XYZ file of C-alpha atoms in Angstrom:
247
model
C 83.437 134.245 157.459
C 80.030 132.823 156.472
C 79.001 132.646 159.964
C 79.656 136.123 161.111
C 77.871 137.270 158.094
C 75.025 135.201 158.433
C 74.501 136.039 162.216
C 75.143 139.815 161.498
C 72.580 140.261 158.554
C 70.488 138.298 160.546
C 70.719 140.072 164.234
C 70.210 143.709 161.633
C 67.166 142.076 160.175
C 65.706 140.957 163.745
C 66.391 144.366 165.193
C 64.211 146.054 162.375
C 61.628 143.127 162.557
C 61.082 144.004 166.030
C 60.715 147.566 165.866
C 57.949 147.877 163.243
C 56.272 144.236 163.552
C 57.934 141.852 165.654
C 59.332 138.266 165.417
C 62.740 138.463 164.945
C 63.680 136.050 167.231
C 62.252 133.630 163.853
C 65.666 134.970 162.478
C 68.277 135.088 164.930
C 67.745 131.317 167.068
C 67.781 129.354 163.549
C 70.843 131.385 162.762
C 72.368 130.852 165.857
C 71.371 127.188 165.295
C 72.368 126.300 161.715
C 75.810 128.042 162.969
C 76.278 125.367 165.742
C 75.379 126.874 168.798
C 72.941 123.989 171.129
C 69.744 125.072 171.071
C 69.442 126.361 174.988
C 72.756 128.223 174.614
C 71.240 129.489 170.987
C 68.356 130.725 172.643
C 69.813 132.663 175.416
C 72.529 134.021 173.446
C 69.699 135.359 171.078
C 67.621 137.108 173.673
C 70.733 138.687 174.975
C 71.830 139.840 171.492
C 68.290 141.675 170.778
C 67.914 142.646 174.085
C 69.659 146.216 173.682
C 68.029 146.675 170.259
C 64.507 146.906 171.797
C 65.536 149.931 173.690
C 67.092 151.615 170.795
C 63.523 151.096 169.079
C 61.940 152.125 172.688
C 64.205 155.489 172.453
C 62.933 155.738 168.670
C 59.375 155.581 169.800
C 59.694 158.100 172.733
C 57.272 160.274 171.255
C 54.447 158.216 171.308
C 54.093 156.361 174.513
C 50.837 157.361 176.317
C 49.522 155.431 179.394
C 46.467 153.001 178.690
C 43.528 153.677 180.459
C 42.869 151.881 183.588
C 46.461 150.621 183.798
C 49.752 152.694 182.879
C 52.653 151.372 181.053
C 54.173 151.800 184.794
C 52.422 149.370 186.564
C 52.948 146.802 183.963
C 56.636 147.446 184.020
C 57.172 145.485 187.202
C 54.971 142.718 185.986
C 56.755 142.366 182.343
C 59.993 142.036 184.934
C 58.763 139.090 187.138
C 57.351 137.386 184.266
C 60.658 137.383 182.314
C 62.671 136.587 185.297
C 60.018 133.355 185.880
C 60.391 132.208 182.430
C 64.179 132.807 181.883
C 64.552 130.612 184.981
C 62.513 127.686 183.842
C 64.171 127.734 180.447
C 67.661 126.961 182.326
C 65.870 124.117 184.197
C 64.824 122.561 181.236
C 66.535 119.579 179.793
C 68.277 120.319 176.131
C 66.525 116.980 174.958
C 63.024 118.529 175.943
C 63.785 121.684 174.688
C 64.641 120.330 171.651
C 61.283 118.528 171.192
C 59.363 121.923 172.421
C 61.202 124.362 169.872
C 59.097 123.431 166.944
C 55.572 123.493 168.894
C 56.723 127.355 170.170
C 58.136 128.108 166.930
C 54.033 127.019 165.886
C 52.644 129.483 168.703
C 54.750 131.783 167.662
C 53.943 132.318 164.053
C 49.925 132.142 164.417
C 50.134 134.650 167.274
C 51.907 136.803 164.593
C 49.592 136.011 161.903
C 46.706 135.878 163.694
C 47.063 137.659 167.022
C 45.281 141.268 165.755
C 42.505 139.720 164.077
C 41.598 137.138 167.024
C 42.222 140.483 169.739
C 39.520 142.423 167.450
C 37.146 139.117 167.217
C 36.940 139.271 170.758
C 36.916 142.153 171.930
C 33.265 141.748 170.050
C 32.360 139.751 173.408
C 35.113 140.132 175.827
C 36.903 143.276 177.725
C 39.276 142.397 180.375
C 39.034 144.477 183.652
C 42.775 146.239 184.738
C 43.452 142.796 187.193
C 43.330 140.319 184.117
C 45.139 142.081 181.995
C 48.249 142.907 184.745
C 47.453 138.743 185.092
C 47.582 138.319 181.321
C 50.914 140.388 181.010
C 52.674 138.299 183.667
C 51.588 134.682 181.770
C 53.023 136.623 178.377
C 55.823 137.842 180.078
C 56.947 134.496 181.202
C 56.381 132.991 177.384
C 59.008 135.885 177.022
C 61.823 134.829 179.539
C 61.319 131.277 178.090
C 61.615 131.979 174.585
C 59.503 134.824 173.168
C 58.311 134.274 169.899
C 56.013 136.994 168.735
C 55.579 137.695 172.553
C 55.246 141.375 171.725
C 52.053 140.845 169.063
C 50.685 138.576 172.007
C 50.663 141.715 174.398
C 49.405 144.126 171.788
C 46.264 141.579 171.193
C 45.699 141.210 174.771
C 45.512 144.941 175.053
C 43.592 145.803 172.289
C 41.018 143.465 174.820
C 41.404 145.859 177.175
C 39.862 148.115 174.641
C 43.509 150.145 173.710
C 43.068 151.132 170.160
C 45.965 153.192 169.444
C 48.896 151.057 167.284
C 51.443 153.616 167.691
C 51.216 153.707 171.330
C 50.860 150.294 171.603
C 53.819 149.483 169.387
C 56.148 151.952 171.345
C 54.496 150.077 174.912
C 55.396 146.913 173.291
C 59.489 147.695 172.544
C 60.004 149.025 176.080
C 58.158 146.021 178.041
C 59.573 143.419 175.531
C 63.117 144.802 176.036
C 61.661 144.991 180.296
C 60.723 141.449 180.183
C 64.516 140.559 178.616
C 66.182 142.894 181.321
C 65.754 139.886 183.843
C 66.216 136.349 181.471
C 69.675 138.363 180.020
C 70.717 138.731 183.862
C 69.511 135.398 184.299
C 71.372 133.153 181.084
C 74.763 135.362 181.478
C 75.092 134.157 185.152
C 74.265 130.825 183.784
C 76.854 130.852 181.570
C 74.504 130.024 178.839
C 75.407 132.574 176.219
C 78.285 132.397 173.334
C 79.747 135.959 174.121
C 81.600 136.068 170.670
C 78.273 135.593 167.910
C 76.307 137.350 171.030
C 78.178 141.231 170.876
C 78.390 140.855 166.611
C 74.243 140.094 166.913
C 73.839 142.818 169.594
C 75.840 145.501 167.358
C 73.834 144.834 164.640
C 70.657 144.147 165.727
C 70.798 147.813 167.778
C 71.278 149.473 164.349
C 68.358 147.153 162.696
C 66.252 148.174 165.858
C 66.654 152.178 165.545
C 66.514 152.017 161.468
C 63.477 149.684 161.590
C 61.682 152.740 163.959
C 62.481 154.689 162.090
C 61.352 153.498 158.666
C 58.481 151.947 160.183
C 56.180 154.925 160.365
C 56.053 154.899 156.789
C 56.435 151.373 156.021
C 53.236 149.531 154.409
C 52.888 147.067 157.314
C 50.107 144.739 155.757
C 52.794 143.876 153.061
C 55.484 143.443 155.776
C 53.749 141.438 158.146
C 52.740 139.153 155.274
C 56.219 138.706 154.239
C 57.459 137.987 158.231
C 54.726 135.605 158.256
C 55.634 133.428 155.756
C 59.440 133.546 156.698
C 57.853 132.142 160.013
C 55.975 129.654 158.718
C 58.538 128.538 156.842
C 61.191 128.385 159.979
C 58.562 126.539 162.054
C 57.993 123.856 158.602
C 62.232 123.795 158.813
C 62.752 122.449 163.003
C 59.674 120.438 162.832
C 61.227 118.544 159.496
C 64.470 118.875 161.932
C 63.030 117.446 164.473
């Protein structure tokens, strides 16, 4: 029973990670991992299982989307769903011994674009501001990082928009559930016809995660976030130390 509990709390935590911060993928592929599942398969199965969780935290948020100006949560829709469908299809083409060696370098990207993603989107939007074109170009390169694995893929959009000069965290945070979960919508579709996902640990996550996503929106308007992101971060840093010592 250690396994079921372990991917449950985990998939809960995830779900509430990603509704008020983000990276809870950090949780649920090591889980997934240390409980046996290949490291492909681990990843695939973990998308899928947070994949209905980020619309729970979308619904949660459905107050507070607004459209950005220049370019509506609309029009990048589409383009979160091509990305996701590129990168979920180059993740099945890659070889588990390469993947293997990559996991540690995206679980790297990963945690500084969580720890450092806001403050390096407000350093430059000192000297840049991206026209409507880049950033629908921007999305699609973030939105393939997604398919592929996604790693703090939604602080990574919400730093590339505050470039485009979008200043408002709580719409920005409710943009970022819907086009995360958009971006999945395709690489789930994509790694179930594949056959790449382990259905049983997959629904437990899923169930869980869901209830961690809509209690996480919840709490998360009155959560102290500079305390929680600190925390998340140094769980991260600490799963990125783990695979590169696995490695």
């Amino acid at each position: 029973m250690g396994s079921p509990l372990l991917l449950a709390t985990a998939s809960f935590l995830a779900g509430a990670m990603n509704a008020v911060a983000g990276g809870g993928s950090f949780v649920t592929f090591p889980a997934l991992v240390w409980s046996g599942v290949p490291p492909v398969a681990a990843n695939a199965s973990s998308t899928v299982a947070l994949f209905p969780g980020s619309f729970a935290s979308a619904w949660a948020y459905r107050d507070d989307f607004r459209s950005f100006e220049g370019v509506s949560v609309k029009a990048l829709l589409p383009v979160s769903l091509a990305g996701g469908l590129t990168g979920a299809l180059l993740l099945l083409l890659t070889p588990q011994s390469t993947f293997n060696a990559v996991i540690p370098w995206l679980l790297l990207l990963g945690t500084l674009a969580f720890a450092f993603g806001r403050q390096a989107g407000t350093v430059l939007r000192r000297f840049i501001r991206i026209g409507p074109a880049l950033l629908l170009g921007g999305q699609f390169v973030l939105a393939i990082y997604g398919g592929y694995f996604g790693g703090a893929v939604g602080l990574m959009m919400m730093a590339a928009w505050s470039l485009f000069g979008v200043s408002d965290l709580q719409a920005m945070n409710a943009a970022k559930t819907l086009l995360v979960g958009a971006t999945n919508t395709v690489a789930v579709a994509c790694f179930v016809i594949a056959g790449e996902v382990w259905w049983a640990e997959t629904l437990l996550m899923a169930l869980a995660a869901v209830a961690g996503g809509y209690a996480g929106a919840r709490v998360g308007r009155r959560i102290a976030l500079a305390r929680l992101r600190l925390g998340i971060t140094a769980f991260n840093v600490a799963m990125t130390a783990a695979f590169f010592l696995r490695a």
